[in-house]
Every structure is written in C-alpha cells, then in structure tokens.
Amino acid sequence: APADGVLRNLDLRPGDIVEPGAAVAVVDEFLDPYVRIYVPQRALGSFVVGRGVEVRSDALAGRRFNGTIEEVDTNAQFTPRNVQTAEDRGDLVFGVKIRIHDPKRMIYGGTTVEVAAP
C-alpha cells in the first residue's frame, strides 16, 4: 500500500486473476482526519490557510484538539436565488477544510465536531 493504515476490506480469493492496476483492498490510512465547515462571507477574513483553530469533538465530551486551516474555497458554496438585500448577501458561505491533529486516532469518521473561530 502507498501509506500506513489498517486493512478494512480485501476483495481477493485464492485463484482470482487480477488485472494490472485493479483495486483488491481498501486501506484506512493513518492520517490526521479533517473536517469541512462552511463559513459565512462576513467571517471569511479570519480563516487563513495555516492558522490554528480549536476543535471539540461531540463524541468525546470536552476533549479538545488542535486543528490547522488547510484550505479555503475560492468560490461561494451557496448563492440565494435572488440576492437583493445586504442580509441575503450574508447567506453566502465558503467551504473551509481543517486538518485535526489526532495522533491517538480518537476521532472516528462521520462524528461531529465544533470549531472555535480564530
């Protein structure tokens, strides 16, 4: 495998003929997880790539993790059908990807977290 991880699924049996480049296994990599949040444009200036944030996991009561802003989308994710007022413009949001430092692999995929704005 190209990275360290845990074998989750092996789709190979004795005697199978495998085509070159065919996928025969699924490996869950040992990487720090990430979360994608959506930030209103009025708060976007606080979210800068490389800046640290605090992440709290709902599944791990009170546990706090350090996170790093890894990516900020350059295009709005949601545009109201009819933007006519300043309040409507506030509905535009931008995706932000935050990598969570979790060396003990405590956060499971699909659980929810809360991110403290920088």
mmCIF file with all atom_site columns, C-alpha atoms in Angstrom:
data_model
loop_
_atom_site.group_PDB
_atom_site.id
_atom_site.type_symbol
_atom_site.label_atom_id
_atom_site.label_alt_id
_atom_site.label_comp_id
_atom_site.label_asym_id
_atom_site.label_entity_id
_atom_site.label_seq_id
_atom_site.pdbx_PDB_ins_code
_atom_site.Cartn_x
_atom_site.Cartn_y
_atom_site.Cartn_z
_atom_site.occupancy
_atom_site.B_iso_or_equiv
_atom_site.pdbx_formal_charge
_atom_site.auth_seq_id
_atom_site.auth_comp_id
_atom_site.auth_asym_id
_atom_site.auth_atom_id
_atom_site.pdbx_PDB_model_num
ATOM 1   C CA . ALA A 1 1   ? 0.000   0.000   0.000   1.00 0.00 ? 1   ALA A CA 1
ATOM 2   C CA . PRO A 1 2   ? 1.218   3.541   -0.601  1.00 0.00 ? 2   PRO A CA 1
ATOM 3   C CA . ALA A 1 3   ? 0.628   4.532   3.057   1.00 0.00 ? 3   ALA A CA 1
ATOM 4   C CA . ASP A 1 4   ? 0.461   3.040   6.554   1.00 0.00 ? 4   ASP A CA 1
ATOM 5   C CA . GLY A 1 5   ? -3.011  2.001   7.628   1.00 0.00 ? 5   GLY A CA 1
ATOM 6   C CA . VAL A 1 6   ? -5.432  -0.748  8.538   1.00 0.00 ? 6   VAL A CA 1
ATOM 7   C CA . LEU A 1 7   ? -6.832  -3.196  6.007   1.00 0.00 ? 7   LEU A CA 1
ATOM 8   C CA . ARG A 1 8   ? -10.598 -2.661  6.014   1.00 0.00 ? 8   ARG A CA 1
ATOM 9   C CA . ASN A 1 9   ? -11.678 -4.799  3.078   1.00 0.00 ? 9   ASN A CA 1
ATOM 10  C CA . LEU A 1 10  ? -9.929  -7.426  0.973   1.00 0.00 ? 10  LEU A CA 1
ATOM 11  C CA . ASP A 1 11  ? -11.734 -8.453  -2.194  1.00 0.00 ? 11  ASP A CA 1
ATOM 12  C CA . LEU A 1 12  ? -9.422  -11.253 -3.280  1.00 0.00 ? 12  LEU A CA 1
ATOM 13  C CA . ARG A 1 13  ? -9.749  -15.047 -3.106  1.00 0.00 ? 13  ARG A CA 1
ATOM 14  C CA . PRO A 1 14  ? -7.260  -17.827 -3.838  1.00 0.00 ? 14  PRO A CA 1
ATOM 15  C CA . GLY A 1 15  ? -7.195  -18.426 -7.586  1.00 0.00 ? 15  GLY A CA 1
ATOM 16  C CA . ASP A 1 16  ? -8.551  -14.978 -8.570  1.00 0.00 ? 16  ASP A CA 1
ATOM 17  C CA . ILE A 1 17  ? -6.944  -13.427 -11.613 1.00 0.00 ? 17  ILE A CA 1
ATOM 18  C CA . VAL A 1 18  ? -6.195  -9.763  -11.047 1.00 0.00 ? 18  VAL A CA 1
ATOM 19  C CA . GLU A 1 19  ? -5.886  -7.212  -13.834 1.00 0.00 ? 19  GLU A CA 1
ATOM 20  C CA . PRO A 1 20  ? -2.938  -4.804  -13.576 1.00 0.00 ? 20  PRO A CA 1
ATOM 21  C CA . GLY A 1 21  ? -3.927  -1.744  -11.554 1.00 0.00 ? 21  GLY A CA 1
ATOM 22  C CA . ALA A 1 22  ? -7.133  -3.332  -10.238 1.00 0.00 ? 22  ALA A CA 1
ATOM 23  C CA . ALA A 1 23  ? -8.184  -2.450  -6.694  1.00 0.00 ? 23  ALA A CA 1
ATOM 24  C CA . VAL A 1 24  ? -8.264  -5.517  -4.450  1.00 0.00 ? 24  VAL A CA 1
ATOM 25  C CA . ALA A 1 25  ? -8.222  -3.920  -0.998  1.00 0.00 ? 25  ALA A CA 1
ATOM 26  C CA . VAL A 1 26  ? -9.404  -0.880  0.944   1.00 0.00 ? 26  VAL A CA 1
ATOM 27  C CA . VAL A 1 27  ? -6.906  0.567   3.418   1.00 0.00 ? 27  VAL A CA 1
ATOM 28  C CA . ASP A 1 28  ? -7.879  3.151   6.029   1.00 0.00 ? 28  ASP A CA 1
ATOM 29  C CA . GLU A 1 29  ? -4.812  5.370   6.168   1.00 0.00 ? 29  GLU A CA 1
ATOM 30  C CA . PHE A 1 30  ? -3.279  6.550   9.427   1.00 0.00 ? 30  PHE A CA 1
ATOM 31  C CA . LEU A 1 31  ? -3.661  10.236  8.662   1.00 0.00 ? 31  LEU A CA 1
ATOM 32  C CA . ASP A 1 32  ? -4.985  13.018  10.814  1.00 0.00 ? 32  ASP A CA 1
ATOM 33  C CA . PRO A 1 33  ? -8.699  13.413  10.000  1.00 0.00 ? 33  PRO A CA 1
ATOM 34  C CA . TYR A 1 34  ? -10.192 16.574  8.590   1.00 0.00 ? 34  TYR A CA 1
ATOM 35  C CA . VAL A 1 35  ? -13.458 18.418  8.893   1.00 0.00 ? 35  VAL A CA 1
ATOM 36  C CA . ARG A 1 36  ? -15.089 20.671  6.320   1.00 0.00 ? 36  ARG A CA 1
ATOM 37  C CA . ILE A 1 37  ? -17.004 23.615  7.704   1.00 0.00 ? 37  ILE A CA 1
ATOM 38  C CA . TYR A 1 38  ? -18.920 26.381  5.947   1.00 0.00 ? 38  TYR A CA 1
ATOM 39  C CA . VAL A 1 39  ? -18.156 29.951  6.922   1.00 0.00 ? 39  VAL A CA 1
ATOM 40  C CA . PRO A 1 40  ? -20.324 32.985  6.132   1.00 0.00 ? 40  PRO A CA 1
ATOM 41  C CA . GLN A 1 41  ? -18.528 35.520  3.974   1.00 0.00 ? 41  GLN A CA 1
ATOM 42  C CA . ARG A 1 42  ? -18.589 38.154  6.752   1.00 0.00 ? 42  ARG A CA 1
ATOM 43  C CA . ALA A 1 43  ? -16.299 35.861  8.843   1.00 0.00 ? 43  ALA A CA 1
ATOM 44  C CA . LEU A 1 44  ? -14.139 34.622  5.978   1.00 0.00 ? 44  LEU A CA 1
ATOM 45  C CA . GLY A 1 45  ? -11.267 37.031  6.697   1.00 0.00 ? 45  GLY A CA 1
ATOM 46  C CA . SER A 1 46  ? -10.480 35.162  9.944   1.00 0.00 ? 46  SER A CA 1
ATOM 47  C CA . PHE A 1 47  ? -9.952  31.851  8.148   1.00 0.00 ? 47  PHE A CA 1
ATOM 48  C CA . VAL A 1 48  ? -6.448  31.897  6.686   1.00 0.00 ? 48  VAL A CA 1
ATOM 49  C CA . VAL A 1 49  ? -4.577  28.821  5.453   1.00 0.00 ? 49  VAL A CA 1
ATOM 50  C CA . GLY A 1 50  ? -2.040  27.753  8.081   1.00 0.00 ? 50  GLY A CA 1
ATOM 51  C CA . ARG A 1 51  ? -3.842  29.382  11.019  1.00 0.00 ? 51  ARG A CA 1
ATOM 52  C CA . GLY A 1 52  ? -4.568  27.195  14.044  1.00 0.00 ? 52  GLY A CA 1
ATOM 53  C CA . VAL A 1 53  ? -8.054  26.579  15.426  1.00 0.00 ? 53  VAL A CA 1
ATOM 54  C CA . GLU A 1 54  ? -9.511  24.624  18.332  1.00 0.00 ? 54  GLU A CA 1
ATOM 55  C CA . VAL A 1 55  ? -11.733 21.635  17.556  1.00 0.00 ? 55  VAL A CA 1
ATOM 56  C CA . ARG A 1 56  ? -14.054 19.959  20.070  1.00 0.00 ? 56  ARG A CA 1
ATOM 57  C CA . SER A 1 57  ? -15.487 16.525  19.360  1.00 0.00 ? 57  SER A CA 1
ATOM 58  C CA . ASP A 1 58  ? -19.136 15.887  20.237  1.00 0.00 ? 58  ASP A CA 1
ATOM 59  C CA . ALA A 1 59  ? -18.333 12.183  20.654  1.00 0.00 ? 59  ALA A CA 1
ATOM 60  C CA . LEU A 1 60  ? -15.537 12.832  23.153  1.00 0.00 ? 60  LEU A CA 1
ATOM 61  C CA . ALA A 1 61  ? -17.143 15.060  25.788  1.00 0.00 ? 61  ALA A CA 1
ATOM 62  C CA . GLY A 1 62  ? -14.984 18.059  26.488  1.00 0.00 ? 62  GLY A CA 1
ATOM 63  C CA . ARG A 1 63  ? -11.971 16.777  24.538  1.00 0.00 ? 63  ARG A CA 1
ATOM 64  C CA . ARG A 1 64  ? -10.180 19.491  22.572  1.00 0.00 ? 64  ARG A CA 1
ATOM 65  C CA . PHE A 1 65  ? -7.908  19.042  19.572  1.00 0.00 ? 65  PHE A CA 1
ATOM 66  C CA . ASN A 1 66  ? -5.649  21.395  17.670  1.00 0.00 ? 66  ASN A CA 1
ATOM 67  C CA . GLY A 1 67  ? -6.573  21.959  14.065  1.00 0.00 ? 67  GLY A CA 1
ATOM 68  C CA . THR A 1 68  ? -4.957  23.787  11.173  1.00 0.00 ? 68  THR A CA 1
ATOM 69  C CA . ILE A 1 69  ? -6.798  25.512  8.347   1.00 0.00 ? 69  ILE A CA 1
ATOM 70  C CA . GLU A 1 70  ? -5.653  23.615  5.272   1.00 0.00 ? 70  GLU A CA 1
ATOM 71  C CA . GLU A 1 71  ? -7.840  25.011  2.506   1.00 0.00 ? 71  GLU A CA 1
ATOM 72  C CA . VAL A 1 72  ? -10.344 27.816  1.931   1.00 0.00 ? 72  VAL A CA 1
ATOM 73  C CA . ASP A 1 73  ? -12.604 27.601  -1.125  1.00 0.00 ? 73  ASP A CA 1
ATOM 74  C CA . THR A 1 74  ? -12.321 30.493  -3.551  1.00 0.00 ? 74  THR A CA 1
ATOM 75  C CA . ASN A 1 75  ? -15.959 30.296  -4.630  1.00 0.00 ? 75  ASN A CA 1
ATOM 76  C CA . ALA A 1 76  ? -19.141 30.603  -2.588  1.00 0.00 ? 76  ALA A CA 1
ATOM 77  C CA . GLN A 1 77  ? -20.884 27.302  -1.843  1.00 0.00 ? 77  GLN A CA 1
ATOM 78  C CA . PHE A 1 78  ? -24.395 28.684  -1.610  1.00 0.00 ? 78  PHE A CA 1
ATOM 79  C CA . THR A 1 79  ? -25.927 31.525  -3.515  1.00 0.00 ? 79  THR A CA 1
ATOM 80  C CA . PRO A 1 80  ? -29.508 32.554  -2.750  1.00 0.00 ? 80  PRO A CA 1
ATOM 81  C CA . ARG A 1 81  ? -31.748 32.557  -5.804  1.00 0.00 ? 81  ARG A CA 1
ATOM 82  C CA . ASN A 1 82  ? -32.426 36.262  -5.510  1.00 0.00 ? 82  ASN A CA 1
ATOM 83  C CA . VAL A 1 83  ? -29.807 38.405  -3.751  1.00 0.00 ? 83  VAL A CA 1
ATOM 84  C CA . GLN A 1 84  ? -31.389 41.825  -3.278  1.00 0.00 ? 84  GLN A CA 1
ATOM 85  C CA . THR A 1 85  ? -30.537 42.887  0.265   1.00 0.00 ? 85  THR A CA 1
ATOM 86  C CA . ALA A 1 86  ? -27.419 43.035  2.431   1.00 0.00 ? 86  ALA A CA 1
ATOM 87  C CA . GLU A 1 87  ? -28.954 40.307  4.642   1.00 0.00 ? 87  GLU A CA 1
ATOM 88  C CA . ASP A 1 88  ? -29.275 37.984  1.629   1.00 0.00 ? 88  ASP A CA 1
ATOM 89  C CA . ARG A 1 89  ? -25.611 38.519  0.730   1.00 0.00 ? 89  ARG A CA 1
ATOM 90  C CA . GLY A 1 90  ? -24.748 37.287  4.234   1.00 0.00 ? 90  GLY A CA 1
ATOM 91  C CA . ASP A 1 91  ? -26.099 33.858  3.257   1.00 0.00 ? 91  ASP A CA 1
ATOM 92  C CA . LEU A 1 92  ? -23.092 33.205  1.011   1.00 0.00 ? 92  LEU A CA 1
ATOM 93  C CA . VAL A 1 93  ? -20.772 30.643  2.600   1.00 0.00 ? 93  VAL A CA 1
ATOM 94  C CA . PHE A 1 94  ? -17.340 29.283  1.759   1.00 0.00 ? 94  PHE A CA 1
ATOM 95  C CA . GLY A 1 95  ? -16.007 25.804  2.482   1.00 0.00 ? 95  GLY A CA 1
ATOM 96  C CA . VAL A 1 96  ? -13.029 25.575  4.829   1.00 0.00 ? 96  VAL A CA 1
ATOM 97  C CA . LYS A 1 97  ? -11.042 22.355  5.302   1.00 0.00 ? 97  LYS A CA 1
ATOM 98  C CA . ILE A 1 98  ? -9.461  21.909  8.736   1.00 0.00 ? 98  ILE A CA 1
ATOM 99  C CA . ARG A 1 99  ? -6.949  19.136  9.459   1.00 0.00 ? 99  ARG A CA 1
ATOM 100 C CA . ILE A 1 100 ? -7.317  17.877  13.053  1.00 0.00 ? 100 ILE A CA 1
ATOM 101 C CA . HIS A 1 101 ? -4.197  16.756  14.902  1.00 0.00 ? 101 HIS A CA 1
ATOM 102 C CA . ASP A 1 102 ? -5.269  13.372  16.314  1.00 0.00 ? 102 ASP A CA 1
ATOM 103 C CA . PRO A 1 103 ? -2.196  11.134  16.777  1.00 0.00 ? 103 PRO A CA 1
ATOM 104 C CA . LYS A 1 104 ? -4.117  8.685   19.012  1.00 0.00 ? 104 LYS A CA 1
ATOM 105 C CA . ARG A 1 105 ? -6.839  8.261   16.348  1.00 0.00 ? 105 ARG A CA 1
ATOM 106 C CA . MET A 1 106 ? -9.645  9.097   18.759  1.00 0.00 ? 106 MET A CA 1
ATOM 107 C CA . ILE A 1 107 ? -11.954 10.813  16.254  1.00 0.00 ? 107 ILE A CA 1
ATOM 108 C CA . TYR A 1 108 ? -13.996 8.476   14.069  1.00 0.00 ? 108 TYR A CA 1
ATOM 109 C CA . GLY A 1 109 ? -15.150 9.377   10.576  1.00 0.00 ? 109 GLY A CA 1
ATOM 110 C CA . GLY A 1 110 ? -18.658 10.764  10.473  1.00 0.00 ? 110 GLY A CA 1
ATOM 111 C CA . THR A 1 111 ? -18.730 12.089  14.030  1.00 0.00 ? 111 THR A CA 1
ATOM 112 C CA . THR A 1 112 ? -19.476 15.763  14.525  1.00 0.00 ? 112 THR A CA 1
ATOM 113 C CA . VAL A 1 113 ? -17.183 18.443  15.882  1.00 0.00 ? 113 VAL A CA 1
ATOM 114 C CA . GLU A 1 114 ? -17.340 22.090  16.799  1.00 0.00 ? 114 GLU A CA 1
ATOM 115 C CA . VAL A 1 115 ? -14.695 24.520  15.558  1.00 0.00 ? 115 VAL A CA 1
ATOM 116 C CA . ALA A 1 116 ? -13.835 27.681  17.504  1.00 0.00 ? 116 ALA A CA 1
ATOM 117 C CA . ALA A 1 117 ? -13.450 30.561  15.063  1.00 0.00 ? 117 ALA A CA 1
ATOM 118 C CA . PRO A 1 118 ? -9.977  32.081  15.055  1.00 0.00 ? 118 PRO A CA 1
#
